[in-house]
Short mmCIF file of C-alpha atoms (C1' of nucleotides) in Angstrom, two decimals:
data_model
loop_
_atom_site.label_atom_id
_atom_site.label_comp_id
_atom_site.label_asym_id
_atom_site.label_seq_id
_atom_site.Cartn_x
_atom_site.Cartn_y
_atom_site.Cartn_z
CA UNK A 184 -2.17 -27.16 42.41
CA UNK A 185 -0.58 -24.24 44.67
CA UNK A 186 -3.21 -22.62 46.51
CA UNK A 187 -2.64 -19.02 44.28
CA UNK A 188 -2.27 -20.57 41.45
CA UNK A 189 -0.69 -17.52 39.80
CA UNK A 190 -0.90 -19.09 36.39
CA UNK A 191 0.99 -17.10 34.40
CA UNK A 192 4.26 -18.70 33.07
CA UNK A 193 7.39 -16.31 33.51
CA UNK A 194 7.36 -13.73 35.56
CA UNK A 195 8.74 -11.60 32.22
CA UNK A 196 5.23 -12.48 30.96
CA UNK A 197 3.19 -11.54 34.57
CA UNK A 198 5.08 -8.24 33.95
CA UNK A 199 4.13 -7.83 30.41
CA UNK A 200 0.71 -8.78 31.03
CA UNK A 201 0.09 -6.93 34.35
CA UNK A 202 1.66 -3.54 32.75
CA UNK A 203 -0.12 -4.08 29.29
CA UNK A 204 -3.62 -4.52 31.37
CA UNK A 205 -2.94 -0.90 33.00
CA UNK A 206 -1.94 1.19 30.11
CA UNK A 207 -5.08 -0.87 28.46
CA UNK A 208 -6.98 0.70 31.30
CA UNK A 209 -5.87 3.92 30.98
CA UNK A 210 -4.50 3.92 35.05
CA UNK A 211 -1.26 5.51 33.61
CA UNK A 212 -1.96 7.87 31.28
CA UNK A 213 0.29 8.91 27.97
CA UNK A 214 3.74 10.41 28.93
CA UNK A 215 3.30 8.79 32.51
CA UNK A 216 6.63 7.74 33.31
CA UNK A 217 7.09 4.13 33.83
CA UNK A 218 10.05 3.87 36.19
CA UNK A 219 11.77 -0.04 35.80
CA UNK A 220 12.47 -0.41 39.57
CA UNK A 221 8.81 0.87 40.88
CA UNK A 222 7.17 -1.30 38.72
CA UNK A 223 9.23 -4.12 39.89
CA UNK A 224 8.61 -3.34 43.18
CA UNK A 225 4.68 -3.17 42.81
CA UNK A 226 4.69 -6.68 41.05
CA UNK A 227 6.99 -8.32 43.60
CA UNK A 228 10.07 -9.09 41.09
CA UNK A 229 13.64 -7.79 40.33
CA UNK A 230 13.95 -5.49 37.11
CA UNK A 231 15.09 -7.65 34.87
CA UNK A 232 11.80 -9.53 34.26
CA UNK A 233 10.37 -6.12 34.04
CA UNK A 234 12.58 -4.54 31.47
CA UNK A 235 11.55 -7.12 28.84
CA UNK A 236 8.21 -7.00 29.31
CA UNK A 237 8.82 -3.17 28.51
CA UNK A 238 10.58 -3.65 25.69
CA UNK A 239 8.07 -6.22 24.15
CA UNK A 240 5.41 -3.12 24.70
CA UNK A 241 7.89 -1.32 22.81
CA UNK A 242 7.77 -3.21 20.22
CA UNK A 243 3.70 -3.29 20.46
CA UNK A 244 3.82 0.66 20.19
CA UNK A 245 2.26 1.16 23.51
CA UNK A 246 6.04 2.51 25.24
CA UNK A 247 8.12 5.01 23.86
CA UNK A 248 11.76 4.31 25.50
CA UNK A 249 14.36 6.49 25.29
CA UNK A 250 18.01 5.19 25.99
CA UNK A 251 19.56 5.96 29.53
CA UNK A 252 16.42 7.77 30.58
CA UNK A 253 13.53 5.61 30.43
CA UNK A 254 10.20 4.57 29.74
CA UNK A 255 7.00 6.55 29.13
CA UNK A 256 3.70 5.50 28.06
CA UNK A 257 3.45 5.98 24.30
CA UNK A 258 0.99 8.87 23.97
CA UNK A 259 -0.36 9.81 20.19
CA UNK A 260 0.33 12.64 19.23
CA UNK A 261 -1.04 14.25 15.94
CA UNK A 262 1.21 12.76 12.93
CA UNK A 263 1.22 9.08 14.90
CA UNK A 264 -2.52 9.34 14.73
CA UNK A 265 -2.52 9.72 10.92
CA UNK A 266 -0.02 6.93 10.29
CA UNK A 267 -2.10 4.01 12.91
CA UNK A 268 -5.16 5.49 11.45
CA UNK A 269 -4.37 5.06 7.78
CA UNK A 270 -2.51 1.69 8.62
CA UNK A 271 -5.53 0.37 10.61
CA UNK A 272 -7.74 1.25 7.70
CA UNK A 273 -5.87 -0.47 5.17
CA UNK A 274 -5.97 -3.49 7.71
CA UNK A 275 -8.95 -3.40 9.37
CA UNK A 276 -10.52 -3.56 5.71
CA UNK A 277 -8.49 -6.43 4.76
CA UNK A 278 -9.36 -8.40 7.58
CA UNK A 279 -13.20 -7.48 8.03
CA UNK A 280 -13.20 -8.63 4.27
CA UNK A 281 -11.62 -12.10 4.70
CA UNK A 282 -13.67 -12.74 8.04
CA UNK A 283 -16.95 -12.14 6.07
CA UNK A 284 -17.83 -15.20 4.54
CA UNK A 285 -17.00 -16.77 8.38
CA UNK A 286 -19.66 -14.24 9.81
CA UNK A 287 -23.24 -15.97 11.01
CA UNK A 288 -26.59 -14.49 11.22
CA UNK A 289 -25.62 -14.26 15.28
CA UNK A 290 -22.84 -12.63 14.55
CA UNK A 291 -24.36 -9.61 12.54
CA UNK A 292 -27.45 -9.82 15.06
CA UNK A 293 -24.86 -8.72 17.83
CA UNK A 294 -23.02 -6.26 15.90
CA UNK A 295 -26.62 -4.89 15.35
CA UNK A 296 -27.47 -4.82 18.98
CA UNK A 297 -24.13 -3.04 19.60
CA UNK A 298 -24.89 -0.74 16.39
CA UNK A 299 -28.44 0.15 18.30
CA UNK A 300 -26.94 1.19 21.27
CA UNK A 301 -24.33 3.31 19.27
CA UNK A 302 -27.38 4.92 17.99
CA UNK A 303 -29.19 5.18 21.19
CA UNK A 304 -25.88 7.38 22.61
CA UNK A 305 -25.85 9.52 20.02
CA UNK A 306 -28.75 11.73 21.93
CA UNK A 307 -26.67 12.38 25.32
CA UNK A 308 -23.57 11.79 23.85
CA UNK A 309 -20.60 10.15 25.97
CA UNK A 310 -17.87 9.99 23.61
CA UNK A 311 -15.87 7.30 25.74
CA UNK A 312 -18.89 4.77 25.84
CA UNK A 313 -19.80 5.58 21.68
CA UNK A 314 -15.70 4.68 21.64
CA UNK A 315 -15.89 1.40 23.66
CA UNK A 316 -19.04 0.72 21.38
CA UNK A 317 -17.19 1.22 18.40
CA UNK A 318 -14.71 -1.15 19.30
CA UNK A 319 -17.15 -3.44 20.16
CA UNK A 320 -18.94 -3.30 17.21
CA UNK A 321 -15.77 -3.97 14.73
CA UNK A 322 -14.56 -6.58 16.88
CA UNK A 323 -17.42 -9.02 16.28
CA UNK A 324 -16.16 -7.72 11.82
CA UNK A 325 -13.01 -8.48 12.37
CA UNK A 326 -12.73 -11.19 14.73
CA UNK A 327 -12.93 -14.17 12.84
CA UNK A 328 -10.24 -12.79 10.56
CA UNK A 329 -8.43 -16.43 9.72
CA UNK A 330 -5.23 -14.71 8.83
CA UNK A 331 -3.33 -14.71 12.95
CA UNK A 332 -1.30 -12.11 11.32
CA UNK A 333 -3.55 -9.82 10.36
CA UNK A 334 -5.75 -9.88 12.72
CA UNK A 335 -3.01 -9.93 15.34
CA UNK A 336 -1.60 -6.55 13.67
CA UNK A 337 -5.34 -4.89 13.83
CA UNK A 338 -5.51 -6.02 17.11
CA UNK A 339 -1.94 -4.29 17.82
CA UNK A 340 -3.78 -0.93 15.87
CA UNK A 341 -7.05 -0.28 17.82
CA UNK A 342 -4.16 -1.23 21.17
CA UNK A 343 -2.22 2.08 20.26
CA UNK A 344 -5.59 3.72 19.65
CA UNK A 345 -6.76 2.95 23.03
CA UNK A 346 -4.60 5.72 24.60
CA UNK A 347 -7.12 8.06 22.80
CA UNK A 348 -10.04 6.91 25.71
CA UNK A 349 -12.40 9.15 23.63
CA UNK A 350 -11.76 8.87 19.77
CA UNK A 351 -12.10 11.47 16.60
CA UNK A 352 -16.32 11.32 17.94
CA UNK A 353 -15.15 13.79 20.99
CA UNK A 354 -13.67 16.28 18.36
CA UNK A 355 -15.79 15.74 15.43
CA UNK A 356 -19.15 14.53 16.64
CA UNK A 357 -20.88 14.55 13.58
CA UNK A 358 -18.96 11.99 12.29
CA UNK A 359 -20.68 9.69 15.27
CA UNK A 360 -23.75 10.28 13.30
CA UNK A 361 -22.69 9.58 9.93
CA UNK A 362 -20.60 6.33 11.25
CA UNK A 363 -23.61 4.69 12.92
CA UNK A 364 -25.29 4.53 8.85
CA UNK A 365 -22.08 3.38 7.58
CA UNK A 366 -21.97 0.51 10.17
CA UNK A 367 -25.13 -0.55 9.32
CA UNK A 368 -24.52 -0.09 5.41
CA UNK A 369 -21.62 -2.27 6.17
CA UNK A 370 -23.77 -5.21 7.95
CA UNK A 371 -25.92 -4.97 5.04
CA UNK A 372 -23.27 -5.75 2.61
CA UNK A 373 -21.92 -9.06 5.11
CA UNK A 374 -25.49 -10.09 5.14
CA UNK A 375 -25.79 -10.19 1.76
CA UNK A 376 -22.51 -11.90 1.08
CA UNK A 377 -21.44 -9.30 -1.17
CA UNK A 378 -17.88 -9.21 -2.39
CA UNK A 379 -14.91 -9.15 -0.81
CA UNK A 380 -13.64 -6.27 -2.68
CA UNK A 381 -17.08 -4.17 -1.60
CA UNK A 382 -16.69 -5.49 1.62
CA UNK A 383 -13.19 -4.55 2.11
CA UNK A 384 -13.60 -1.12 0.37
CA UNK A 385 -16.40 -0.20 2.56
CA UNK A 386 -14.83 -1.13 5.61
CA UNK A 387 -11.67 1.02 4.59
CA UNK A 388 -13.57 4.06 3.37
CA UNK A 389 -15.25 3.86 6.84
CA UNK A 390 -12.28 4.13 8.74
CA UNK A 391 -10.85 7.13 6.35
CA UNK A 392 -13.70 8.76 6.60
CA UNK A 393 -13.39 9.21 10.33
CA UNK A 394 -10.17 10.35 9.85
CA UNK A 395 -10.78 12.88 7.35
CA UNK A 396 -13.00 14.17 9.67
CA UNK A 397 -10.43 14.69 12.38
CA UNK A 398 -8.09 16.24 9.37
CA UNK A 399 -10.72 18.56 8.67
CA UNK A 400 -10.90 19.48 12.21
CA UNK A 401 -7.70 19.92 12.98
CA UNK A 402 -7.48 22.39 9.63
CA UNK A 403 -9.90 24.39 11.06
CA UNK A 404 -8.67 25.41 14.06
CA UNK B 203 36.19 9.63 18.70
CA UNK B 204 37.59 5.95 20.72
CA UNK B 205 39.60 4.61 18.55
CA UNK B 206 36.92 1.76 17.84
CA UNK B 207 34.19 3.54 17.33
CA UNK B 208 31.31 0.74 17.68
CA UNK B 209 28.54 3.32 17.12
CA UNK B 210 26.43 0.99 18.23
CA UNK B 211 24.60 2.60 21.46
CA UNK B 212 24.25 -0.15 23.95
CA UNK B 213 25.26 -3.41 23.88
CA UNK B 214 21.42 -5.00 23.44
CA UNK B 215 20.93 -3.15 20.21
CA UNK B 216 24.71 -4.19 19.33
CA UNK B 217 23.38 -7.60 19.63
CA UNK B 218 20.38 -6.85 17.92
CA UNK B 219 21.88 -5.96 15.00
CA UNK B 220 24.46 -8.77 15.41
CA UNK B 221 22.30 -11.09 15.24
CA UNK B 222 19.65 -9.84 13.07
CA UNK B 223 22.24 -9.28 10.27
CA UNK B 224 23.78 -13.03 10.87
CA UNK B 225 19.90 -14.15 10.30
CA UNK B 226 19.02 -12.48 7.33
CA UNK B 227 22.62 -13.20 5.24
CA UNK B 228 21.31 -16.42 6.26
CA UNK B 229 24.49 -17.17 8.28
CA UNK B 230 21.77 -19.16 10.50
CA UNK B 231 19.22 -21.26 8.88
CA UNK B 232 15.67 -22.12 10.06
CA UNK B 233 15.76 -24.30 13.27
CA UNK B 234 19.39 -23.27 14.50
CA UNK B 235 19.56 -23.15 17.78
CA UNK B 236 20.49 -19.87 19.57
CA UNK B 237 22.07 -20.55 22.89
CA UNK B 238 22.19 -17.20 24.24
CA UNK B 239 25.53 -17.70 26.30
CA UNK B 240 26.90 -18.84 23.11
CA UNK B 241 26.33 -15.82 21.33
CA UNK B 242 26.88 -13.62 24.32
CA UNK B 243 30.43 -15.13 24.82
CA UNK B 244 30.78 -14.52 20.82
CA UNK B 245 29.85 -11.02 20.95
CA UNK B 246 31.64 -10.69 24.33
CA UNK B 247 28.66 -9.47 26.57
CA UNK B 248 26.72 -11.15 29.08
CA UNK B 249 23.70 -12.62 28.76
CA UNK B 250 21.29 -10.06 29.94
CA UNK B 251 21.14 -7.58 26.92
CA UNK B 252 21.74 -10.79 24.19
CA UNK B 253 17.83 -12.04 26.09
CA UNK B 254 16.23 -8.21 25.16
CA UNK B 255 18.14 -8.68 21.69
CA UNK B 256 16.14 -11.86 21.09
CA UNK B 257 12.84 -10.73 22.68
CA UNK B 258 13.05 -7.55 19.98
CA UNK B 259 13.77 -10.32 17.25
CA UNK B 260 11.13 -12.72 18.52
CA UNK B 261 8.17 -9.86 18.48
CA UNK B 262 9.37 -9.27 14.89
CA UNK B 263 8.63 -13.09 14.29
CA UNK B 264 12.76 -13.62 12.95
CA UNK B 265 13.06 -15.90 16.10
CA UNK B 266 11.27 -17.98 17.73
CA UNK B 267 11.27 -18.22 21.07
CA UNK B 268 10.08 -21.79 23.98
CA UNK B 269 10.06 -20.83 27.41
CA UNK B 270 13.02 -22.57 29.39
CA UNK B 271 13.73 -24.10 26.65
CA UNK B 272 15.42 -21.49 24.37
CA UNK B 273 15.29 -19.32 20.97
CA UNK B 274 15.60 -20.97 17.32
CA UNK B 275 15.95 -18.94 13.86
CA UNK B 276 12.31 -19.03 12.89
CA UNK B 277 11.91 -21.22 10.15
CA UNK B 278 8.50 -20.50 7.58
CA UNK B 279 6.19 -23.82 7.44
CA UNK B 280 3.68 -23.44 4.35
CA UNK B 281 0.97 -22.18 6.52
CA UNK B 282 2.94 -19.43 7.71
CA UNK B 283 4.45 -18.46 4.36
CA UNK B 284 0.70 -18.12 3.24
CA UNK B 285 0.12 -15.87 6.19
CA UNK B 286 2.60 -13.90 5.71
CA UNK B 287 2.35 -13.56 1.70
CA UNK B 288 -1.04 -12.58 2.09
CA UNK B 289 -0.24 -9.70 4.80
CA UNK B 290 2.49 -8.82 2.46
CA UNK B 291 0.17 -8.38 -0.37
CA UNK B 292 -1.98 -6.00 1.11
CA UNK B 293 0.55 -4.06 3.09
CA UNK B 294 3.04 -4.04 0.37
CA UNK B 295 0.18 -3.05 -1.97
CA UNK B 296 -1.25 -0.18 0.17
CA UNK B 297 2.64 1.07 0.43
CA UNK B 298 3.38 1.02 -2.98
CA UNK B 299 0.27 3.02 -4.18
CA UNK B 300 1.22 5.85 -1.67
CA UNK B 301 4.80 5.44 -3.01
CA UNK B 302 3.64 5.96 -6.59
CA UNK B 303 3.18 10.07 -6.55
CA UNK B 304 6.51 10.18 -5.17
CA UNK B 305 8.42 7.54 -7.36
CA UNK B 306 10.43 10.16 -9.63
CA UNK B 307 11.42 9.11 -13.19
CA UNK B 308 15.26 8.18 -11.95
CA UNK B 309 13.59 5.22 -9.81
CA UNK B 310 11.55 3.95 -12.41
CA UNK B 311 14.81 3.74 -14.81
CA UNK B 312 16.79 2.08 -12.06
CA UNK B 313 13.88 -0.48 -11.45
CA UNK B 314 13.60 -0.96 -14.97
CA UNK B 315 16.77 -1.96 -15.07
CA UNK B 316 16.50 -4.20 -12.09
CA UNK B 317 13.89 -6.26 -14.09
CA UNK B 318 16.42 -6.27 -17.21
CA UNK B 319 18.27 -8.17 -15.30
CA UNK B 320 15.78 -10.28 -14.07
CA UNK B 321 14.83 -11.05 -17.06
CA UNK B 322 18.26 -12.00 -18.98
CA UNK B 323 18.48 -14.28 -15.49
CA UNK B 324 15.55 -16.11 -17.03
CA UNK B 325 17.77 -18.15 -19.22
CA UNK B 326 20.35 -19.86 -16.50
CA UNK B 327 18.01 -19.14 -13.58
CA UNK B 328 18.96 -18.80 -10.44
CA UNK B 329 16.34 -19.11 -7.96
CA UNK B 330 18.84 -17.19 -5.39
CA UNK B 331 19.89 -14.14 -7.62
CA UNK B 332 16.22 -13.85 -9.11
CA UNK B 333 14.65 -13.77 -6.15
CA UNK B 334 17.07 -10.94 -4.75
CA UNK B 335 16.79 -8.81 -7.72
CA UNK B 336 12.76 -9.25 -7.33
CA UNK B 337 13.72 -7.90 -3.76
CA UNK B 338 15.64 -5.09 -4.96
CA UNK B 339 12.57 -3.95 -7.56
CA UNK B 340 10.41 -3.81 -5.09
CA UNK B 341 12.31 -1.68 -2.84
CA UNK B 342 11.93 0.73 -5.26
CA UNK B 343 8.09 0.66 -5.24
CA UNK B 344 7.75 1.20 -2.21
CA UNK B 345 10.22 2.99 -0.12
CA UNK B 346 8.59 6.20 -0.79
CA UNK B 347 5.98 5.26 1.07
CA UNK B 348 5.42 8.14 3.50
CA UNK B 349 3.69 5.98 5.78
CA UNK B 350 6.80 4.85 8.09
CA UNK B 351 4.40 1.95 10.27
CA UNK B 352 3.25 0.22 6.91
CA UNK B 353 6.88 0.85 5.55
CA UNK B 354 7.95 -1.21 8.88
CA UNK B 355 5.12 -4.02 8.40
CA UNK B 356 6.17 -4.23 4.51
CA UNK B 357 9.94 -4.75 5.49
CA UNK B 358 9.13 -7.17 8.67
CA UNK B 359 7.36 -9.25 6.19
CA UNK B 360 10.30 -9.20 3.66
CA UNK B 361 12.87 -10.23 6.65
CA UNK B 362 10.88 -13.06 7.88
CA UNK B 363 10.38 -14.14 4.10
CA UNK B 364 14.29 -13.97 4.09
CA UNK B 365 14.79 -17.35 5.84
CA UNK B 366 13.66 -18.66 2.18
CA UNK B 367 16.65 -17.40 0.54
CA UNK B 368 15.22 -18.49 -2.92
CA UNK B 369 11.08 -17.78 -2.69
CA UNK B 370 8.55 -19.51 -4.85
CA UNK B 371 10.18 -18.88 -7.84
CA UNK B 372 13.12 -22.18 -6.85
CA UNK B 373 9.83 -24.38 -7.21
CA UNK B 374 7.36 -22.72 -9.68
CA UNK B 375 10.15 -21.21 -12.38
CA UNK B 376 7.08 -20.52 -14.63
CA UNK B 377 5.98 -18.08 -12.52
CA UNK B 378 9.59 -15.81 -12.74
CA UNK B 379 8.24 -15.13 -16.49
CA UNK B 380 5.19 -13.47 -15.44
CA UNK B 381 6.39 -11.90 -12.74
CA UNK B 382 9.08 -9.90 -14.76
CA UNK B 383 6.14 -8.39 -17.19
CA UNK B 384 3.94 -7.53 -14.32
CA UNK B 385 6.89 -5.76 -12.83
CA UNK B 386 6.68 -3.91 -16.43
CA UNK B 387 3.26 -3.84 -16.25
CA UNK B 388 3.45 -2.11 -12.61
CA UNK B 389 6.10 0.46 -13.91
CA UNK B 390 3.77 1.57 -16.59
CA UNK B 391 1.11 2.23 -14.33
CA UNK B 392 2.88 4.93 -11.71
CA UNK B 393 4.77 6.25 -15.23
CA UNK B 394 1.31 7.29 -16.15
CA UNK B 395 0.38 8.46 -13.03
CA UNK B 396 -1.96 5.73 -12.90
CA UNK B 397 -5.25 5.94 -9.66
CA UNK B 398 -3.51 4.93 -6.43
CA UNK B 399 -6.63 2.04 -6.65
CA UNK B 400 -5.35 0.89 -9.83
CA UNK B 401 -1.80 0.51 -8.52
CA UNK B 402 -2.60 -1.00 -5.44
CA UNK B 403 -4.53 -3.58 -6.93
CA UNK B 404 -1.86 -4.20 -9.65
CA UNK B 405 0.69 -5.04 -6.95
CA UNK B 406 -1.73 -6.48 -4.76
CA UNK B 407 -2.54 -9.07 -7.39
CA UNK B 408 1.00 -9.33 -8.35
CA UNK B 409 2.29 -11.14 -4.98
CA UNK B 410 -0.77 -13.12 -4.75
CA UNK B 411 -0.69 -14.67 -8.27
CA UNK B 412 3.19 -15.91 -6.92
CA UNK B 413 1.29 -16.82 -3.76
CA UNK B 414 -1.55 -18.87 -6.32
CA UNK B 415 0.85 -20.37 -7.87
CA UNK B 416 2.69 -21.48 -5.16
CA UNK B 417 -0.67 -23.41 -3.52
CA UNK B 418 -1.51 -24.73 -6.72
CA UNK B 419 2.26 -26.20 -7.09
CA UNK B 420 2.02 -27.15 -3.91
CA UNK B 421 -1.32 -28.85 -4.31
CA UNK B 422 -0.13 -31.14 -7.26
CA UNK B 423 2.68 -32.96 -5.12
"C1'" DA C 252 14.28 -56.02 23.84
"C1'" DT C 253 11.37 -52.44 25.59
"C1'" DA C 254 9.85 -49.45 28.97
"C1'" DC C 255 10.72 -46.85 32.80
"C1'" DA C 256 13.32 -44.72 36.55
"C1'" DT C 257 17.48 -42.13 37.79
"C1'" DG C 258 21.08 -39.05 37.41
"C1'" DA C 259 23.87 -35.51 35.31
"C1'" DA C 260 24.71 -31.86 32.09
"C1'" DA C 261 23.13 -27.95 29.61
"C1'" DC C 262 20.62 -24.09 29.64
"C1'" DC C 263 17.21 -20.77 30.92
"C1'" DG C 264 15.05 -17.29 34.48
"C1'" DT C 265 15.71 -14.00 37.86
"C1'" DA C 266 17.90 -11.59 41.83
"C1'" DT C 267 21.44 -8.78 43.26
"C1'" DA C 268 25.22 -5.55 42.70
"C1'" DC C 269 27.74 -1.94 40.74
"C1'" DG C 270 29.28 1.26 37.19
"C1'" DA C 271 27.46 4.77 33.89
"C1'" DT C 272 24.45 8.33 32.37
"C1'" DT C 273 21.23 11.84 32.85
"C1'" DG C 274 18.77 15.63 34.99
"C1'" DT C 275 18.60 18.76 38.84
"C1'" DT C 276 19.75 21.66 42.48
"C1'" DC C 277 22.45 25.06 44.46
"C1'" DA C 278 26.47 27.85 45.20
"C1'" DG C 279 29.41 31.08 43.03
"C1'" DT C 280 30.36 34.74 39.64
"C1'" DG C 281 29.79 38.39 36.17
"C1'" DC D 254 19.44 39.15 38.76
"C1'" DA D 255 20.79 35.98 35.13
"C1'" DC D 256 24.18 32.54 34.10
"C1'" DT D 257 27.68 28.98 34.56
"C1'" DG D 258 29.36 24.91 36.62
"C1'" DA D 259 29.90 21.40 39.86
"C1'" DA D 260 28.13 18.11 43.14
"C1'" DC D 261 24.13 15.10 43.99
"C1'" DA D 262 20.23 12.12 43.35
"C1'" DA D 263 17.64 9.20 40.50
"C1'" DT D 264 17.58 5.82 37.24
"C1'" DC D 265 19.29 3.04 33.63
"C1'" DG D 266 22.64 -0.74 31.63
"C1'" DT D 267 25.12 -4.76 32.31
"C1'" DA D 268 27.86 -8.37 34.75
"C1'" DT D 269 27.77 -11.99 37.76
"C1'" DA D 270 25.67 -15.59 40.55
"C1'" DC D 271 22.55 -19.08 41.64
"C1'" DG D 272 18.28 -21.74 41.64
"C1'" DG D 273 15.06 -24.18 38.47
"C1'" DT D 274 13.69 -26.66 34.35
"C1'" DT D 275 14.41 -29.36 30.46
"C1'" DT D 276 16.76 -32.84 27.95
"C1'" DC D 277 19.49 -36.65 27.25
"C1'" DA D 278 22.10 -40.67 28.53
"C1'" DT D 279 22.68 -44.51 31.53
"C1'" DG D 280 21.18 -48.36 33.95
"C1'" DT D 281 17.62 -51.52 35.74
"C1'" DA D 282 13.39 -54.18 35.87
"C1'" DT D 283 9.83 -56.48 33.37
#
DNA sequence: ATACATGAAACCGTATACGATTGTTCAGTG
DNA sequence: CACTGAACAATCGTATACGGTTTCATGTAT
């Protein structure tokens, strides 16, 4: 029992965590460059400890490192955003499918509540809270995904996502309208234990959908 | 131009590749133990960039890593070769339907011929050679895919199925005969410029009916 | 004979140090 | 004034060194 109980195993693993929490946050925004022996000084540690926990957020997608230069926070730029988009919907619908027959009545009550507020927000919109919502709301989906994989690999997704603070809504915010029916189209269909193929298809079409919107955007600029 | 030319940029992707290639020729089975001054005396660095080597390796689940303790060549137990079939089966799906409109007429001849030999390996089978040629078809499928972060996911869960070096087929060698006209099946389907939801399903269903067969098989012990 | 304590050996985790690479600034030249 | 090139600063990459943890073997007490 030390008195600070720090708690965290390796200080590789502090590192990783402690870095991972602030890009999570948005503190360092994309392109911020994440210089090995600052960060090593902030924590407290040499660099070594730091440069893995880099290069495990490397391999996580959430640092772009370039040899004999350095780190940056990954950013997303345009084509990126396709390819985590697409992946995540092919994904996401996998695993909201399989966790479906695992969802309880509590489970879709919450999602509901979350769904509600979604709705509320659409009349002064803040695309940043709609965005947190949104996560929120497929979280409690997805969650109980019993494939670690899977899930681990959505999880990994909506992580690169995050660096977007406000998602497709800000650009496109019709779509926030449209998405708020399809979630609750989509609790209708867990509720009702319908199949997993539905289930799955829905949830996948949901997630294109919002990207199609942000194509179409994009097109007509 | 040194005389050498290793090519290789630094020396943690040199042992990165070192390694990963000694894994997946299967030069290290499951469970081996990786003692990282070992190798780093073998590929005569120090220890620092063999430890990122392994971290990269570790995140792509090839190694498996205990804290103070050290790294092993990840070995597959049946619960994680369900995990990962099933991830494979949707991921590998998904990547070969957006392959399809790209998979030109001189890829389906040279997969067709793949399976020909597949097939005449039906008489003396070999589990080892069947289940690389079954490898080798696939590629095919789906290397197109234009989607380069479910291309990665599809070939991460290849490589970590690579520690079996002969798959289901060693212990269900009924399965190998459906699985060669499903291949044909498969090929018929992008010929004909089949829906991308026909073609995912096909292959999706293809790698779980080896995964079925392989509970069920497993089941009856 | 079994269980437990003790010690040593093997190995991992991290700090420090130094060489290597990159990007930048500033003087010199056309 | 624009451009080239060389010195400089910042930062990365890796080797080495040492303290800490785990594991295993040995010996002792019950």
């Amino acid at each position: 029992m030390v008195e600070s109980m720090v708690a965290a195993g390796s200080k590789s693993e502090q590192a990783y965590a402690a870095i991972k929490d602030q890009i999570l946050q948005g503190l360092y925004s994309p392109g911020y460059r994440l210089v090995l022996s600052k960060i090593a000084d902030g924590l407290g540690v040499s660099v070594v400890p730091v440069r893995e926990a880099i290069r495990r957020l490397e391999a996580e997608g959430l640092v772009k490192f370039e040899r004999n230069v350095g780190a940056t926070v990954a950013g997303i730029d345009p084509v990126e955003y396709l390819y985590t988009m697409q992946t995540l919907s092919i994904l996401e619908g996998a695993a909201t499918a399989l966790s479906a027959p695992l969802i309880g009545a509590a489970d879709v009550a919450r999602a509901r509540a979350v769904n509600a507020e979604m709705r509320a927000c659409l009349e002064h919109f803040d695309p940043i809270r709609f965005t947190q919502l949104n996560k929120d709301f497929h979280s409690v989906l997805f969650e109980h995904c019993p494939n670690p994989h899977i899930l681990g690999l959505v999880h990994q997704g909506w992580d690169q996502l995050g660096s977007l603070r406000s998602s497709t809504f800000r650009f496109v915010p019709g779509r926030a309208h449209e998405s708020v029916d399809e979630h609750e189209a989509l609790l209708r269909l867990i509720e009702t234990a319908a199949g997993a193929e539905d289930i799955e298809k829905a949830a996948r079409l949901h997630r294109s959908a919002t990207l199609d919107a942000y194509l179409n955007q994009a097109k007509n600029i």
